[in-house]
Coordinates of C-alpha atoms and ligand atoms in Angstrom, one line a residue:
X6 CA 53.5 82.9 62.6
X7 CA 53.9 85.3 59.6
X8 CA 55.1 88.6 59.6
X9 CA 52.0 90.0 58.2
X10 CA 50.0 88.2 61.2
X11 CA 52.4 89.9 63.6
X12 CA 51.7 93.1 62.4
X13 CA 47.7 92.6 62.0
X14 CA 48.0 91.2 65.7
X15 CA 49.7 94.6 66.9
X16 CA 47.2 96.8 64.9
X17 CA 44.1 95.1 66.0
X18 CA 45.7 95.2 69.8
X19 CA 45.6 98.8 69.5
X20 CA 41.8 99.0 69.0
X21 CA 41.7 96.5 72.2
X22 CA 41.1 93.4 69.9
X23 CA 42.7 90.0 70.5
X24 CA 43.2 88.2 67.1
X25 CA 44.1 85.0 69.1
X26 CA 40.7 85.2 70.8
X27 CA 39.1 85.6 67.3
X28 CA 41.0 82.9 66.0
X29 CA 40.0 80.6 68.8
X30 CA 36.4 81.5 68.3
X31 CA 36.8 81.0 64.3
X32 CA 38.0 77.5 65.1
X33 CA 34.9 76.8 67.2
X34 CA 32.5 78.2 64.3
X35 CA 31.3 75.4 62.2
X36 CA 29.4 75.6 59.1
X37 CA 26.9 73.1 57.9
X38 CA 27.7 72.5 54.3
X39 CA 24.9 71.5 52.1
X40 CA 25.5 68.4 50.2
X41 CA 23.3 69.7 47.2
X42 CA 26.0 71.8 45.4
X43 CA 27.8 68.6 44.5
X44 CA 25.3 67.4 42.3
X45 CA 22.7 70.3 41.5
X46 CA 20.1 68.9 44.1
X47 CA 19.6 65.9 42.1
X48 CA 19.9 63.1 45.2
X49 CA 19.6 59.7 44.7
X50 CA 16.3 58.5 44.8
X51 CA 15.2 58.8 41.2
X52 CA 16.0 60.7 38.0
X53 CA 13.1 62.9 38.3
X54 CA 13.5 66.5 37.5
X55 CA 14.0 68.8 40.1
X56 CA 10.7 70.3 41.0
X57 CA 9.2 72.4 44.1
X58 CA 9.6 75.8 42.9
X59 CA 13.7 75.7 42.8
X60 CA 15.9 75.5 39.9
X61 CA 19.6 74.7 39.4
X62 CA 21.0 76.4 36.4
X63 CA 24.3 75.5 34.3
X64 CA 26.0 72.3 33.0
X65 CA 29.4 72.4 34.3
X66 CA 30.8 68.9 33.6
X67 CA 31.6 66.3 36.6
X68 CA 28.7 66.5 39.0
X69 CA 28.5 63.8 41.8
X70 CA 26.3 61.0 40.4
X71 CA 26.7 58.5 43.2
X72 CA 27.1 58.4 47.0
X73 CA 30.8 57.5 46.6
X74 CA 31.3 60.5 44.2
X75 CA 29.4 62.9 46.5
X76 CA 31.4 62.0 49.6
X77 CA 34.7 62.1 47.8
X78 CA 33.7 65.4 46.5
X79 CA 32.6 66.9 49.9
X80 CA 35.9 65.5 51.5
X81 CA 37.8 67.2 48.8
X82 CA 36.0 70.5 49.5
X83 CA 36.6 70.1 53.2
X84 CA 40.5 69.5 52.8
X85 CA 40.4 73.1 51.4
X86 CA 38.4 74.7 54.0
X87 CA 39.9 75.6 57.2
X88 CA 38.4 74.2 60.5
X89 CA 36.0 71.5 61.0
X90 CA 32.3 71.4 59.7
X91 CA 29.0 69.5 59.6
X92 CA 27.2 68.3 56.3
X93 CA 23.7 69.1 55.7
X94 CA 21.7 66.1 53.9
X95 CA 18.2 66.2 52.3
X96 CA 16.2 63.0 52.4
X97 CA 16.7 62.2 48.6
X98 CA 20.4 61.5 49.4
X99 CA 19.8 58.3 51.2
X100 CA 21.1 55.0 50.3
X101 CA 18.0 53.3 48.9
X102 CA 19.5 50.1 47.3
X103 CA 18.2 48.8 44.3
X104 CA 14.3 48.6 45.4
X105 CA 12.4 51.8 45.2
X106 CA 11.8 53.4 48.6
X107 CA 9.0 56.0 48.8
X108 CA 9.2 59.1 50.9
X109 CA 6.6 57.5 53.3
X110 CA 8.9 54.5 53.7
X111 CA 12.2 55.8 54.7
X112 CA 13.9 55.0 57.8
X113 CA 17.5 55.5 59.7
X114 CA 18.5 52.4 57.9
X115 CA 18.6 54.2 54.7
X116 CA 21.3 56.6 56.3
X117 CA 23.5 54.2 58.2
X118 CA 26.2 54.6 55.7
X119 CA 25.9 58.4 56.1
X120 CA 26.3 57.9 60.0
X121 CA 29.1 55.6 59.7
X122 CA 30.9 58.1 57.1
X123 CA 30.0 60.8 59.6
X124 CA 32.1 59.1 62.5
X125 CA 34.7 58.2 60.3
X126 CA 35.4 61.6 58.9
X127 CA 34.5 63.7 62.1
X128 CA 31.5 65.4 60.1
X129 CA 28.2 65.4 62.3
X130 CA 25.1 65.5 60.1
X131 CA 22.0 67.8 59.8
X132 CA 19.0 66.9 57.9
X133 CA 16.1 68.1 55.6
X134 CA 12.9 66.6 54.7
X135 CA 12.3 66.8 50.7
X136 CA 8.9 67.7 49.5
X137 CA 10.1 68.4 46.0
X138 CA 11.1 66.3 43.0
X139 CA 8.4 63.4 43.7
X140 CA 5.1 62.7 41.7
X141 CA 3.0 63.9 44.9
X142 CA 5.1 67.0 45.0
X143 CA 2.5 69.1 43.0
X144 CA 1.9 72.7 44.3
X145 CA 0.8 71.9 47.8
X146 CA 2.2 68.9 49.8
X147 CA 1.7 69.6 53.7
X148 CA -1.2 72.1 52.9
X149 CA -2.9 70.2 50.2
X150 CA -6.7 69.9 50.8
X151 CA -6.4 66.2 49.6
X152 CA -6.0 64.5 52.8
X153 CA -4.4 61.4 51.4
X154 CA -1.7 63.8 49.9
X155 CA -1.2 65.7 53.2
X156 CA -1.0 62.4 55.4
X157 CA 1.8 61.1 52.8
X158 CA 4.0 64.5 53.3
X159 CA 3.1 64.4 57.3
X160 CA 4.2 60.8 57.4
X161 CA 7.5 61.6 55.3
X162 CA 8.4 64.4 57.7
X163 CA 7.7 62.2 60.9
X164 CA 10.1 59.8 59.5
X165 CA 12.7 62.4 58.7
X166 CA 12.5 63.6 62.4
X167 CA 13.4 59.6 63.1
X168 CA 16.3 59.7 61.1
X169 CA 17.4 63.3 62.1
X170 CA 17.0 61.7 66.0
X171 CA 19.2 58.7 64.9
X172 CA 21.7 60.8 63.3
X173 CA 21.8 63.1 66.5
X174 CA 22.4 59.9 68.8
X175 CA 25.0 58.8 66.4
X176 CA 26.9 62.0 66.6
X177 CA 26.6 62.8 70.5
X178 CA 25.0 66.3 69.0
X179 CA 21.9 67.4 67.8
X180 CA 21.2 66.9 64.4
X181 CA 19.3 70.3 63.0
X182 CA 16.3 69.2 60.8
X183 CA 14.8 71.7 58.3
X184 CA 11.5 72.0 57.2
X185 CA 11.1 73.7 54.0
X186 CA 8.1 72.9 51.8
X187 CA 7.4 74.7 48.4
X188 CA 3.7 75.0 48.8
X189 CA 2.2 77.8 46.8
X190 CA 0.1 78.9 43.8
X191 CA 1.0 80.2 40.4
X192 CA -2.0 82.5 40.2
X193 CA -4.8 84.0 42.3
X194 CA -6.0 81.7 45.0
X195 CA -9.2 82.6 47.1
X196 CA -8.1 79.7 49.7
X197 CA -5.1 81.1 51.8
X198 CA -6.7 80.7 54.8
X199 CA -7.7 77.0 54.1
X200 CA -4.0 76.2 52.9
X201 CA -2.5 77.6 56.1
X202 CA -4.9 76.1 58.3
X203 CA -3.7 73.0 56.7
X204 CA -0.1 73.5 56.9
X205 CA -0.5 74.4 60.6
X206 CA -2.3 71.3 61.6
X207 CA 0.3 69.3 59.5
X208 CA 3.3 70.8 61.4
X209 CA 1.4 70.4 64.6
X210 CA 1.1 66.8 63.9
X211 CA 4.7 66.3 62.6
X212 CA 5.9 67.9 66.0
X213 CA 3.7 66.2 68.2
X214 CA 6.6 64.0 69.6
X215 CA 9.3 65.3 71.3
X216 CA 12.7 64.1 70.2
X217 CA 16.0 64.1 72.4
X218 CA 18.7 64.1 69.8
X219 CA 17.4 66.5 66.9
X220 CA 16.1 70.0 66.9
X221 CA 13.4 71.3 64.2
X222 CA 13.9 74.5 62.4
X223 CA 11.2 75.8 59.7
X224 CA 11.8 77.8 56.5
X225 CA 9.6 80.3 54.8
X226 CA 10.3 82.3 51.7
X227 CA 8.6 85.0 49.4
X228 CA 7.9 82.8 46.2
X229 CA 8.9 79.8 44.2
X230 CA 9.3 79.5 40.6
X231 CA 5.9 79.2 39.0
X232 CA 4.4 79.5 42.4
X233 CA 4.8 83.1 42.1
X234 CA 1.3 84.5 43.4
X235 CA 1.3 82.9 46.8
X236 CA 3.4 80.9 49.3
X237 CA 1.5 79.1 52.1
X238 CA 4.7 79.1 54.3
X239 CA 5.2 82.8 54.3
X240 CA 7.5 84.6 56.5
X241 CA 4.5 85.8 58.7
X242 CA 3.4 82.2 58.9
X243 CA 6.7 80.8 60.0
X244 CA 7.9 83.5 62.3
X245 CA 4.6 83.2 64.1
X246 CA 4.5 79.7 64.2
X247 CA 8.3 79.3 65.7
X248 CA 7.5 81.8 68.2
X249 CA 4.5 80.2 69.4
X250 CA 6.0 76.7 69.5
X251 CA 9.6 77.5 70.5
X252 CA 11.1 76.3 67.3
X253 CA 14.3 77.1 65.4
X254 CA 13.5 79.8 62.6
X255 CA 15.7 79.5 59.4
X256 CA 16.6 82.3 57.6
X257 CA 17.5 82.1 54.0
X258 CA 19.4 85.1 52.9
X259 CA 18.1 84.5 49.3
X260 CA 14.3 84.5 50.5
X261 CA 13.5 88.1 51.3
X262 CA 12.4 91.0 49.4
X263 CA 15.3 92.9 47.7
X264 CA 15.4 95.7 49.9
X265 CA 14.8 93.8 52.9
X266 CA 17.9 93.0 55.2
X267 CA 18.0 89.6 56.7
X268 CA 20.7 90.8 58.9
X269 CA 18.3 93.0 60.9
X270 CA 16.1 90.0 61.5
X271 CA 18.7 88.6 63.9
X272 CA 18.1 90.8 66.8
X273 CA 14.3 90.8 66.4
X274 CA 13.4 87.1 66.0
X275 CA 15.8 86.3 68.9
X276 CA 13.6 87.7 71.2
X277 CA 11.0 85.3 70.5
X278 CA 12.6 82.2 69.0
X279 CA 15.4 79.8 70.9
X280 CA 17.5 79.6 68.1
X281 CA 18.2 80.4 64.2
X282 CA 19.3 78.4 61.3
X283 CA 20.8 80.0 58.6
X284 CA 20.9 79.3 54.9
X285 CA 23.7 81.7 53.7
X286 CA 23.2 82.1 49.9
X287 CA 23.6 85.1 47.4
X288 CA 20.3 86.3 45.6
X289 CA 21.1 88.1 42.2
X290 CA 17.9 89.8 41.6
X291 CA 16.0 87.0 42.9
X292 CA 16.5 83.9 45.0
X293 CA 19.0 82.5 42.4
X294 CA 21.2 80.8 45.1
X295 CA 24.4 81.9 43.4
X296 CA 27.5 81.0 45.4
X297 CA 28.1 82.8 48.8
X298 CA 30.6 85.6 48.6
X299 CA 31.8 88.3 51.4
X300 CA 29.5 90.9 50.2
X301 CA 28.0 93.5 52.3
X302 CA 24.7 91.5 53.1
X303 CA 26.7 88.6 54.5
X304 CA 29.2 90.8 56.3
X305 CA 26.4 92.7 57.8
X306 CA 24.4 89.0 59.0
X307 CA 27.6 87.9 60.9
X308 CA 28.1 91.4 62.3
X309 CA 24.6 91.4 63.7
X310 CA 25.0 87.9 65.1
X311 CA 28.3 88.8 67.0
X312 CA 27.1 91.9 68.1
X313 CA 23.8 90.3 69.5
X314 CA 26.1 88.1 71.4
X315 CA 24.2 85.3 69.7
X316 CA 27.0 83.3 68.1
X317 CA 25.9 80.2 70.0
X318 CA 22.4 80.4 69.2
X319 CA 22.9 80.2 65.5
X320 CA 23.5 77.3 63.2
X321 CA 25.5 78.2 60.2
X322 CA 23.9 76.1 57.0
X323 CA 25.0 77.3 53.4
X324 CA 22.4 76.9 50.6
X325 CA 23.2 77.7 47.1
X326 CA 23.6 75.4 44.1
X327 CA 25.2 76.7 41.1
X328 CA 25.6 74.2 38.3
X329 CA 27.5 76.8 36.1
X330 CA 30.7 76.6 37.6
X331 CA 33.4 74.2 39.3
X332 CA 31.2 72.6 42.3
X333 CA 34.1 72.0 44.3
X334 CA 35.2 75.5 43.9
X335 CA 31.9 76.9 44.8
X336 CA 32.1 74.9 48.2
X337 CA 35.4 76.4 48.5
X338 CA 34.6 79.9 47.9
X339 CA 31.2 80.0 49.8
X340 CA 32.4 78.4 52.6
X341 CA 35.6 80.5 53.2
X342 CA 33.5 83.8 52.4
X343 CA 31.4 82.9 55.3
X344 CA 34.3 82.5 57.6
X345 CA 35.7 85.6 56.4
X346 CA 32.6 87.5 57.2
X347 CA 32.4 86.0 60.7
X348 CA 36.1 86.5 61.4
X349 CA 35.5 90.3 60.4
X350 CA 32.8 90.4 62.7
X351 CA 34.9 88.9 65.6
X352 CA 37.3 91.6 64.7
X353 CA 35.0 94.5 64.8
X354 CA 35.9 97.0 67.7
X355 CA 32.4 97.1 68.8
X356 CA 33.3 98.3 72.3
X357 CA 34.8 101.3 71.0
X358 CA 31.9 101.9 68.7
X359 CA 29.5 101.5 71.2
X360 CA 31.2 104.1 73.3
X361 CA 30.7 106.6 70.5
X362 CA 27.5 105.8 69.9
X363 CA 26.4 106.3 73.5
X364 CA 27.9 109.8 73.3
X365 CA 26.2 110.5 70.2
X366 CA 29.3 111.0 68.2
X367 CA 27.8 109.3 64.9
X368 CA 30.8 110.6 62.7
X369 CA 33.2 108.8 65.1
X370 CA 30.9 105.5 64.9
X371 CA 31.2 105.8 61.0
X372 CA 35.0 106.6 61.2
X373 CA 35.5 103.1 62.9
X374 CA 33.3 101.3 61.0
X375 CA 34.8 102.6 57.8
X376 CA 38.5 101.9 59.3
X377 CA 37.6 98.5 60.1
X378 CA 37.3 97.6 56.5
X379 CA 40.8 98.2 55.7
X380 CA 42.2 96.6 58.8
X381 CA 44.5 93.6 57.8
X382 CA 41.9 90.9 58.4
X383 CA 43.0 89.2 55.4
X384 CA 46.4 88.4 57.3
X385 CA 44.4 87.0 60.1
X386 CA 42.5 84.7 57.9
X387 CA 45.7 83.7 56.1
X388 CA 47.1 82.7 59.6
X389 CA 44.0 80.5 60.1
X390 CA 44.4 78.6 57.1
X391 CA 48.0 78.1 57.9
X392 CA 47.4 76.9 61.4
X393 CA 44.9 74.5 60.0
X394 CA 47.1 73.4 57.3
X395 CA 45.0 74.4 54.7
X396 CA 46.5 76.5 51.7
X397 CA 46.0 80.4 52.1
X398 CA 44.9 82.7 49.5
X399 CA 44.7 81.4 45.8
X400 CA 46.6 78.4 46.5
X401 CA 43.9 75.9 46.6
X402 CA 42.9 76.5 43.0
X403 CA 46.0 73.9 42.2
X404 CA 44.3 71.3 44.0
X405 CA 40.8 72.0 42.5
X406 CA 42.4 71.9 39.0
X407 CA 44.1 68.9 39.8
X408 CA 41.0 67.0 41.3
X409 CA 39.1 68.3 38.2
X410 CA 41.7 66.7 35.7
X411 CA 41.8 63.4 37.6
X412 CA 38.4 62.8 39.1
X413 CA 35.3 64.9 38.3
X414 CA 36.3 65.6 34.0
X415 CA 36.2 61.4 33.9
X416 CA 32.8 60.9 35.1
Ligands
RNT567 C1 14.4 76.7 48.7 C2 14.9 76.7 50.0 C3 15.5 75.3 50.6 C4 16.3 74.6 49.4 C5 17.1 73.2 50.0 C6 17.6 72.6 48.9 O1 13.8 78.0 48.3 O2 15.8 77.7 50.3 O3 16.3 75.2 51.8 O4 17.1 75.4 48.9 O5 16.3 72.5 50.8
ZN568 ZN1 17.2 77.5 52.0

């Protein structure tokens, strides 16, 4: 135990906070690392461009080009992130062999290798259907007025639920499957009602069969690139759908209006939906999917979860894809930042602050919130790293640089 940690433990104890308890809670806090930071959302299905209103920018060398490279990169990143974590896969990351497997033909067999990997590496899997980067993606998938295209995507998503169910069975723990579709319009449309009726109907068909080993979550957003004027799966649409159908709602922190607070949605929607999935990201001016940092919106998000007593009702996915920087570094920075935000939430003297709030002593509420910022939480995080045999502080950079020199730069 380091001297710095011992001092931190005493300082927190004076506020009635048990750092050992916080460390145990942090050990039980599992991120769902998104596989798609490793290769700029390319996947292994085809060489098709990334479409569907999202874009990865940057050309940093060494992105993963095969399933083996992707697995190696994920394991390297995981070795520099304390704790145990999950991996979140998209359908386009299946192992399809040499023949083409279309999206309406995919099955658990294409993820048998991943399930084996999941067991071998103690890394449970989560899953996503993939509506983008395909000749049938267009602007509308599950809400397309053309029934044959709609049916194609319904079939795809039903098959993805089978895959997720197989993953959940394999790992003895529910696989969380996200449905996000890019459907929208670049310009004015007078068919909002029609498209939303189709989307609702498609979702009803997709979710009609109950599955024991997976859970569904649905993700809305404000707009996609090239689809700026209208989004079929808006937040109102999915929040209402999730509340009515008892589905998990996905909150992607990059998907809201700039002054809207994703953190404040936690206690609002948890009154009506069973659980939440997070896509923790960092929007810079728009849904730019920059690497997650320990910034104010993310701190507030995790603080709201802990204050709500909802730690176990939330799944902690990450969702960013920055092709401009070292991709292993991106995983390590973003994952550790999310953990720091959670740790700081766990170390908040909430009971004391609530007492001042109840007494109407607002200046004391602010005093405690302000002082919490300069408490020695960093020493507690370093202790967490050390107990997990992961380098604390900046020491992980040496290993990332070595891996770049020996592995990714040779690709
Ligand atoms: C897009 C959504 C979605 C994707 C991933 C790749 O705006 O955030 O979650 O980022 O599925
Ligand atoms: Zn997302």
